[in-house]
Coordinates of C-alpha atoms and ligand atoms in Angstrom, one line a residue:
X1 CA -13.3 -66.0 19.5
X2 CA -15.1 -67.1 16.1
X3 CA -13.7 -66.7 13.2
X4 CA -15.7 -66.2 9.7
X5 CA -13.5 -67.0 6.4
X6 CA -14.8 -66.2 3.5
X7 CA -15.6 -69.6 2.9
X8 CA -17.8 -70.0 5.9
X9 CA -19.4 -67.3 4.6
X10 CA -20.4 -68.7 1.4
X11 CA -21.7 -71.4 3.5
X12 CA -24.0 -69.2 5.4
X13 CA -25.4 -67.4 2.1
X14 CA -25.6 -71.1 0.5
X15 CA -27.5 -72.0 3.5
X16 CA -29.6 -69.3 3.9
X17 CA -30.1 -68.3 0.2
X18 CA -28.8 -64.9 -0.8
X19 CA -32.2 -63.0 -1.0
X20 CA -33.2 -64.4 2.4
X21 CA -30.0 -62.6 3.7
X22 CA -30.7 -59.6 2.5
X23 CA -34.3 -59.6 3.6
X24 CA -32.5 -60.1 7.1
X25 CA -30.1 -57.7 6.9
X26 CA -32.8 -54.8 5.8
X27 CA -34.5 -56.1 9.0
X28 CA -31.7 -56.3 10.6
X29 CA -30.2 -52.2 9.3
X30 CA -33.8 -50.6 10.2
X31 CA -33.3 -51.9 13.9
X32 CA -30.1 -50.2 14.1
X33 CA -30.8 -47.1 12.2
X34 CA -34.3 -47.0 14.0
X35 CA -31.6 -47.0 17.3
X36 CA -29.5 -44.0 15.8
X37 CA -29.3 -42.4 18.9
X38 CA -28.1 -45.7 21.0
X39 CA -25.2 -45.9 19.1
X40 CA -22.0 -43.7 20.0
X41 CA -20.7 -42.1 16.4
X42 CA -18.0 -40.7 14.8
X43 CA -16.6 -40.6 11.0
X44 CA -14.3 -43.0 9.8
X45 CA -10.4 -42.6 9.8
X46 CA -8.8 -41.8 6.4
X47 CA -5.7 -41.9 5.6
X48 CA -5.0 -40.9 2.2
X49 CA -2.1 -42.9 0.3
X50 CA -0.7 -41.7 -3.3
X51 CA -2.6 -44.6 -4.9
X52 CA -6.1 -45.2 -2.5
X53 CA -7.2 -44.5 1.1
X54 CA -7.1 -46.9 4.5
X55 CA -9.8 -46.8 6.2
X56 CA -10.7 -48.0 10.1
X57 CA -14.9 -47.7 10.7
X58 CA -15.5 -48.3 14.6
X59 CA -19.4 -47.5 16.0
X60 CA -20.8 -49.2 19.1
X61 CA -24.0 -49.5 21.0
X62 CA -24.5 -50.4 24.6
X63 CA -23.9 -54.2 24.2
X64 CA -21.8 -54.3 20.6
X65 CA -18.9 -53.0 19.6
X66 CA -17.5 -52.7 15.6
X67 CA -15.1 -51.7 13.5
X68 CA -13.7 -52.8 9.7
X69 CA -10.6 -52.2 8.2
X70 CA -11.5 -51.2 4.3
X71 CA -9.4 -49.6 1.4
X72 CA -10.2 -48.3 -1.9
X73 CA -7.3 -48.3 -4.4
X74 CA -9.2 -47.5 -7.7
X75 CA -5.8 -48.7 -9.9
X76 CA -6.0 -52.3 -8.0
X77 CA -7.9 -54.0 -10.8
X78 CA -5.1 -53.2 -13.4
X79 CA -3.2 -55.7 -11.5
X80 CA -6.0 -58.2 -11.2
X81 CA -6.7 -56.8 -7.4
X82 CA -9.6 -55.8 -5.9
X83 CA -10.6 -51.8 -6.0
X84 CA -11.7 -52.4 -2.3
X85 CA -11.1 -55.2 0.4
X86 CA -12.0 -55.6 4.1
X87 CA -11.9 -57.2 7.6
X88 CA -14.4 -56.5 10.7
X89 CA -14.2 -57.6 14.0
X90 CA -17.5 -57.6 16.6
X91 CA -16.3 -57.3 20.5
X92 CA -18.6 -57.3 23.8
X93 CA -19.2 -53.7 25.2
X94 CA -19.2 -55.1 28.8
X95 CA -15.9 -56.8 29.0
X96 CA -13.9 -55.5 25.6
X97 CA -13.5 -58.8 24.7
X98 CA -13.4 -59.7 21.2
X99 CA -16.7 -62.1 20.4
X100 CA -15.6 -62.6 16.2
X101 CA -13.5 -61.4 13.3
X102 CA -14.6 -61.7 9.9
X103 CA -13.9 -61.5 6.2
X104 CA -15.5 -58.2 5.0
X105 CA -15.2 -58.0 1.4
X106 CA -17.8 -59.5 0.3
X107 CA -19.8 -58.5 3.0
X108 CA -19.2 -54.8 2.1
X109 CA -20.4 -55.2 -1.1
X110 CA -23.3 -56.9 0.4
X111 CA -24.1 -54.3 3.2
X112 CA -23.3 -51.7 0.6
X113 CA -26.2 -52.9 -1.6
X114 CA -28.6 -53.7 1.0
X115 CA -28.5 -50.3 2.1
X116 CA -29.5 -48.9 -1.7
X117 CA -32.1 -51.0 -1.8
X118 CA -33.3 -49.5 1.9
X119 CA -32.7 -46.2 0.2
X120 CA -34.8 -47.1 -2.4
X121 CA -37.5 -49.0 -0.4
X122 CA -38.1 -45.1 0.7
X123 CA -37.5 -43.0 -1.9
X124 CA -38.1 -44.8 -5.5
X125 CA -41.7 -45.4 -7.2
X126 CA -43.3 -48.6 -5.3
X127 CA -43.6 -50.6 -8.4
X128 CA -40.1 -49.9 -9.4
X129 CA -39.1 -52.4 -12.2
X130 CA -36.4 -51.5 -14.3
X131 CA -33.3 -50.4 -13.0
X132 CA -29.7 -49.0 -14.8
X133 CA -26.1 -49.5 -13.6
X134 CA -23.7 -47.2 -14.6
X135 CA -20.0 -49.6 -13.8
X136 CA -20.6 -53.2 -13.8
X137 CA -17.5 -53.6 -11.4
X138 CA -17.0 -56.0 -8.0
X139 CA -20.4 -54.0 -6.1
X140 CA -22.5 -53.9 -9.4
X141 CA -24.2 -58.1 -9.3
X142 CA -24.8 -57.0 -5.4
X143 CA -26.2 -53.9 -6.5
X144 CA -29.1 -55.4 -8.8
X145 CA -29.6 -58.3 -6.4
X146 CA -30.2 -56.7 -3.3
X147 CA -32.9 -54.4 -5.3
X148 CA -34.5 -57.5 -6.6
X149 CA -35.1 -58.8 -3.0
X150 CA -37.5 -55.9 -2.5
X151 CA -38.2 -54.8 -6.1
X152 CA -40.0 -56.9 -8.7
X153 CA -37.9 -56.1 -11.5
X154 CA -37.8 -56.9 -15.0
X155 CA -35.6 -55.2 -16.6
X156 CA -31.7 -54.3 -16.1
X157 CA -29.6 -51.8 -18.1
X158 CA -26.2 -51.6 -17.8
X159 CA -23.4 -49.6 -19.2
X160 CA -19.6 -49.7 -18.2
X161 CA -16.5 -48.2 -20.1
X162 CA -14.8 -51.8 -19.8
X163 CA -16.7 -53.8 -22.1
X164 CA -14.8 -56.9 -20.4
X165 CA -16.7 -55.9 -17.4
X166 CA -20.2 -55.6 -18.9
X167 CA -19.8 -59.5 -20.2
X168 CA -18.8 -60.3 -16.7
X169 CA -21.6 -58.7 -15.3
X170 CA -24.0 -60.5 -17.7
X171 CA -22.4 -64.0 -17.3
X172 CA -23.3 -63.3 -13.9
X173 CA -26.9 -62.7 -13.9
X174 CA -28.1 -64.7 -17.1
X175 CA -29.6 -66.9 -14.7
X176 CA -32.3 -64.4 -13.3
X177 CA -35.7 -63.8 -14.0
X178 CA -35.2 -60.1 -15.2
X179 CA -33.8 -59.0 -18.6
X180 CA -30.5 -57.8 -19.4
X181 CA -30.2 -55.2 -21.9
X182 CA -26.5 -53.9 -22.3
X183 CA -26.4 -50.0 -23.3
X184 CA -24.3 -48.0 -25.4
X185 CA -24.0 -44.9 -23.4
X186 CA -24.9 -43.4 -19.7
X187 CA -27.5 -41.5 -21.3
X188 CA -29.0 -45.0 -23.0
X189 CA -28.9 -46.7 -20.2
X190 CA -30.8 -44.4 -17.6
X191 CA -33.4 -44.0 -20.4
X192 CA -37.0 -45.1 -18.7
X193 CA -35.1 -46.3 -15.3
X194 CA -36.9 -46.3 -12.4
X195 CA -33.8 -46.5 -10.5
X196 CA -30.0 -45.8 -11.5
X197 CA -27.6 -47.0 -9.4
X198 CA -24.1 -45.4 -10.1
X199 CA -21.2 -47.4 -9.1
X200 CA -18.0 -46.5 -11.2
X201 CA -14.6 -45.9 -9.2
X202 CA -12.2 -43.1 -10.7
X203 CA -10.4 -40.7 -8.8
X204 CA -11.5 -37.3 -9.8
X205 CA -14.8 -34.9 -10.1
X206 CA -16.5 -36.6 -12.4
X207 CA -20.3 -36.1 -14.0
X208 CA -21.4 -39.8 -14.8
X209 CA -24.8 -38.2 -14.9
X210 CA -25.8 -34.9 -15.5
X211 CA -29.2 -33.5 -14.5
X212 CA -30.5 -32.5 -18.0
X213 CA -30.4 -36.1 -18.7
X214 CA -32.7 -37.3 -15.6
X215 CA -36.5 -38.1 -16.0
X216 CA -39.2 -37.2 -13.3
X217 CA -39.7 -39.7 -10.9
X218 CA -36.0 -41.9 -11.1
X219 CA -33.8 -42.8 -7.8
X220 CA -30.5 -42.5 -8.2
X221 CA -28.5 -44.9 -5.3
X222 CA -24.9 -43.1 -6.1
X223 CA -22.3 -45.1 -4.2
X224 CA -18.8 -44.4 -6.3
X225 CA -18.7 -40.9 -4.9
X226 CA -17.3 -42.1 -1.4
X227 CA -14.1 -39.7 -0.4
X228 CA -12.5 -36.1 -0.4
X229 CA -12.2 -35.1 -4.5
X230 CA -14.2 -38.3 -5.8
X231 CA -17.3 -37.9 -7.4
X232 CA -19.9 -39.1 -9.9
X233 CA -22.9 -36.8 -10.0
X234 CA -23.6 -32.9 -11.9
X235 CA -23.5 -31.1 -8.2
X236 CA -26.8 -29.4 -10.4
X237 CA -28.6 -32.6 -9.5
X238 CA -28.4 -32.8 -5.6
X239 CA -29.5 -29.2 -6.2
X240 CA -32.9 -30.5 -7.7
X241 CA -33.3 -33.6 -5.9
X242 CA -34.1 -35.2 -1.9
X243 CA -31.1 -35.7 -1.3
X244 CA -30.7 -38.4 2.0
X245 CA -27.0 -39.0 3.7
X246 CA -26.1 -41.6 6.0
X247 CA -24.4 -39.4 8.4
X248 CA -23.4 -36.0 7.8
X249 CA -20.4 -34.9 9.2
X250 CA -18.6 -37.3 7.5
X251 CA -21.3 -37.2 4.4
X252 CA -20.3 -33.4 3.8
X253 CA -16.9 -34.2 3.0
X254 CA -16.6 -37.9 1.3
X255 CA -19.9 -37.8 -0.3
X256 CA -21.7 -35.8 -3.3
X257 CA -22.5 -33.4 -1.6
X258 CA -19.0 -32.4 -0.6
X259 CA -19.4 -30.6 -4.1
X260 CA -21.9 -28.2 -2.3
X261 CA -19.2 -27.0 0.3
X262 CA -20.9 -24.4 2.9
X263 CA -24.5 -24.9 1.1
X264 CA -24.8 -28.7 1.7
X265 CA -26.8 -28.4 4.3
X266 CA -29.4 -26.3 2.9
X267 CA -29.8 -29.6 0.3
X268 CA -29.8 -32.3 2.6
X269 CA -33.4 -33.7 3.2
X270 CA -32.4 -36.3 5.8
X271 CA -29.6 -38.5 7.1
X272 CA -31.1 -42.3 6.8
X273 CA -32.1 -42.9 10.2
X274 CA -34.7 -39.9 10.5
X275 CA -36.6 -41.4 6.9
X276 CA -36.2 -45.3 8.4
X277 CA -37.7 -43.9 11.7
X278 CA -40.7 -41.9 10.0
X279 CA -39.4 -38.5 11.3
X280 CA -38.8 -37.2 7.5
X281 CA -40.5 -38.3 4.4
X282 CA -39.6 -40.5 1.3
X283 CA -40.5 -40.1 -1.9
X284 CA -43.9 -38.2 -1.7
X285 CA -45.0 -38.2 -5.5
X286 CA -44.5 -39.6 -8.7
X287 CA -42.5 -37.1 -9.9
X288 CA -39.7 -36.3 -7.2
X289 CA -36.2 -37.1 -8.0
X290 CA -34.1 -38.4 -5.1
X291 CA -30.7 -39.2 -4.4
X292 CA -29.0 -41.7 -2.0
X293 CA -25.1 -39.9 -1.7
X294 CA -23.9 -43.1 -0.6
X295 CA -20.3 -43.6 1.3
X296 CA -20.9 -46.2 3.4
X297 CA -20.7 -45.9 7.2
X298 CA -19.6 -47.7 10.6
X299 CA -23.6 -48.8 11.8
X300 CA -23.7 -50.6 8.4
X301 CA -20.7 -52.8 8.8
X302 CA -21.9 -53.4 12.8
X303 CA -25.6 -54.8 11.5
X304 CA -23.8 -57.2 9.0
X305 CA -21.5 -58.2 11.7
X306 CA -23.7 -59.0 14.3
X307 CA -25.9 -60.7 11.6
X308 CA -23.1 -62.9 10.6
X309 CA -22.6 -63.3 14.4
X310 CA -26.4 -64.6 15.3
X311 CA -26.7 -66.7 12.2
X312 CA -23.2 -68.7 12.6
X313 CA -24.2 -69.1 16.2
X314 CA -27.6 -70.5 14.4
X315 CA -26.2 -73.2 12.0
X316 CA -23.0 -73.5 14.3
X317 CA -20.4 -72.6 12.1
X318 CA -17.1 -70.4 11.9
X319 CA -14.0 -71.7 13.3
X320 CA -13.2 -71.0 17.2
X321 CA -9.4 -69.5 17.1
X322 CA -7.5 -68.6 20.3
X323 CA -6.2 -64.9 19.4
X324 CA -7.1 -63.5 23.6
X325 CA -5.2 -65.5 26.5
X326 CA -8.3 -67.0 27.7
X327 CA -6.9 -70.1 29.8
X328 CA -5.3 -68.1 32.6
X329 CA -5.7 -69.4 35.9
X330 CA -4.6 -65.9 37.6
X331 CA -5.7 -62.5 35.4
X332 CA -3.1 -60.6 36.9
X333 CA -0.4 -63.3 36.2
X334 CA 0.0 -62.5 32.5
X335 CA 3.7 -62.6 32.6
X336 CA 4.3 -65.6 34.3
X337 CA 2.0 -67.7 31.9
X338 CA 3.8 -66.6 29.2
X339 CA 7.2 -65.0 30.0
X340 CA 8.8 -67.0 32.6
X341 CA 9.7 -70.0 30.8
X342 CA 12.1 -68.0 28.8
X343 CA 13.6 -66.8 31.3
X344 CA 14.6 -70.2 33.7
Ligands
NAD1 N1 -20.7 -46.2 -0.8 C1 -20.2 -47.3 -0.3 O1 -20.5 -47.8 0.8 C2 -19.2 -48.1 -1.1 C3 -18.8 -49.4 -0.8 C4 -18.0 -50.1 -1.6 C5 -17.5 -49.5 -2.8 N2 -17.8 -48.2 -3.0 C6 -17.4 -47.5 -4.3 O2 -18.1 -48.0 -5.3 C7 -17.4 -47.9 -6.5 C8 -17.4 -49.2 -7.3 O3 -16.6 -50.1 -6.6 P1 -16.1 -51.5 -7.2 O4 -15.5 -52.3 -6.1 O5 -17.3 -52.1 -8.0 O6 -15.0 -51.0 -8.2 P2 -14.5 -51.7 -9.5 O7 -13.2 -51.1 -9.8 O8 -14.5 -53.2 -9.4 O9 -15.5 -51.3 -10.7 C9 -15.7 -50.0 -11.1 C10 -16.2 -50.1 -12.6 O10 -16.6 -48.7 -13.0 C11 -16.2 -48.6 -14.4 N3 -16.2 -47.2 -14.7 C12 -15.3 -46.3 -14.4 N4 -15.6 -45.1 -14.9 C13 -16.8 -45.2 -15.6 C14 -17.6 -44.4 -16.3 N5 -17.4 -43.1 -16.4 N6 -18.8 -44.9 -16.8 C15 -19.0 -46.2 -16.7 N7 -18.3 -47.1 -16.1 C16 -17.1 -46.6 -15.5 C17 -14.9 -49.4 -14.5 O11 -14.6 -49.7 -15.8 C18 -15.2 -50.6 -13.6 O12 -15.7 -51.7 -14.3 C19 -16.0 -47.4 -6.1 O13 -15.8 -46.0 -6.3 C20 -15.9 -47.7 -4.6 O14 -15.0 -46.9 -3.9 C21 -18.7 -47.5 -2.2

């Protein structure tokens, strides 16, 4: 069974280059969302702690099976931990045998990003260049890069509560060809974006942005509003907008729209899938205002897995560890590889 550290995974995105990853892993999500109905389903189990939630994703096609381990514990940074980590492991459908387990922090953050910026291939303006990020926290660099893979953008506006974190967040980036311009306010920084991502992590109903303050035409990828009673967006504005889900029965109660109670479903234009296969329609005018209600869901972490899988296969790294009993001569003799001994 391989093994990916987060180490060899720096590798493979130093090897690869980071916007050549994401350009594969957009391929690589509109191949499984195009095979929605391949792929057996179910919402992730939550279990909900005083402090966070633990959460175990599993999905699996006819070949593949997934499943990650992630938490989000929105007090971590105080004590200089991360809000949310993660681990994933990939297993053959035909044998149940474990193929890979991998680190899955970063590569949530990744995933997470990659599929805004699919969101946003559909439903912002084409020529989308300037972008705003309310919370400049662990997903926010991910966030802007992933969209400047398919976007050409020039401009960045950002705005966090932590000042600490907008610095970070800058230090980061300085490096890019797009400007940063650091705002003042939520209302500042959406001011003439084309797309706002929103990715601030409180527990609570919040209204990060409120629909009076929207402009015609502007995307909004909202992906801190990911569980039961935490939110970021005026409920007003998934009233206005085309609103697209991932999947909805566990959309309807971790996302945005779980502020909608019975009447979500009278909002929701699409889950992704039906807009990546061409069954419902992005953005159809200049003018439409869309939302992404992003949580994050199972198929997501499986296309990042068996991307990580195929490309360490490619450049031959990860590290082969020996967590299944694969050397026995006799399948059925499992106690007398391993017990006996102790016992003479
Ligand atoms: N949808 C998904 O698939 C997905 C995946 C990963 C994380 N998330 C969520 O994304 C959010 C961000 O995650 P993170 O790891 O970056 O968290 P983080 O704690 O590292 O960063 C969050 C940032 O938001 C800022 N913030 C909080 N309230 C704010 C406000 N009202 N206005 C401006 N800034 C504010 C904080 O100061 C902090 O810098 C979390 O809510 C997390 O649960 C969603």
């Amino acid at each position: 069974m391989l093994s990916l550290e987060t180490k060899v995974l720096q590798q493979m995105i130093k090897q690869i280059g980071l916007r050549a990853f994401y350009l594969r892993l957009l391929e690589t999500l509109t191949e499984d969302f195009s095979n929605w109905h391949h792929f057996q389903k179910c919402e992730r189990h939550a279990m909900y702690v005083d402090n966070g939630v633990l959460e175990l994703m599993p999905i699996c096609n006819q070949n593949l099976y997934s499943f990650k381990y992630v938490n989000g514990h929105p007090l971590n940074p105080l004590n200089n931990k991360l809000n949310v980590v993660a681990i994933g492991m990939l297993a053959d459908v035909h044998t149940g045998y474990p193929l890979m387990i991998a680190a899955m922090t970063v590569l949530t953050a990744i995933r997470t990003a990659a599929v805004s910026a699919l969101s946003s291939r559909y439903l912002a303006r084409k020529n989308a260049k300037k972008i705003a990020i309310i919370g400049c926290g662990a997903q926010s660099e991910f966030q802007i890069l992933a969209h400047h893979a398919l976007f050409d953008l020039n401009e960045i506006r950002h705005f966090d509560i932590d000042p600490a974190a907008m610095r970070r967040f800058e230090n980061n980036l300085r490096h890019e060809s797009f400007q940063l311009i650091p705002q003042q306010s939520v209302r500042d920084a959406i001011k003439g974006a084309d797309i706002i991502v929103t990715a601030t992590a409180a527990r609570g109903k919040h209204k990060v942005l409120e629909l009076d303050w929207l402009e015609p035409g502007q995307h909004i990828c909202g992906i801190g509003g990911d569980s039961p009673g935490k939110t970021e967006l005026d409920p007003e504005i998934l009233r206005h907008a085309k609103v697209v889900v991932e999947y909805i029965p566990q959309s309807q109660y971790e996302g945005e729209i779980q502020n909608l109670g019975d009447e979500a479903k009278n909002y929701i234009h699409a889950e992704m899938w039906e807009m990546v296969s061409g069954i419902k329609s992005g953005r159809i005018d200049d003018q439409e205002i869309s939302v992404f209600d992003s949580v994050g869901f199972a198929l997501e972490d499986f296309s990042i897995l068996r991307l990580c899988y195929e490309i360490a296969k490619e450049l031959e790294i990860g590290q082969e560890i020996d967590l299944l009993p694969y050397s026995l001569k006799d399948c059925k003799n499992l106690y007398g590889v391993f017990l006996r001994e102790l016992h003479e």
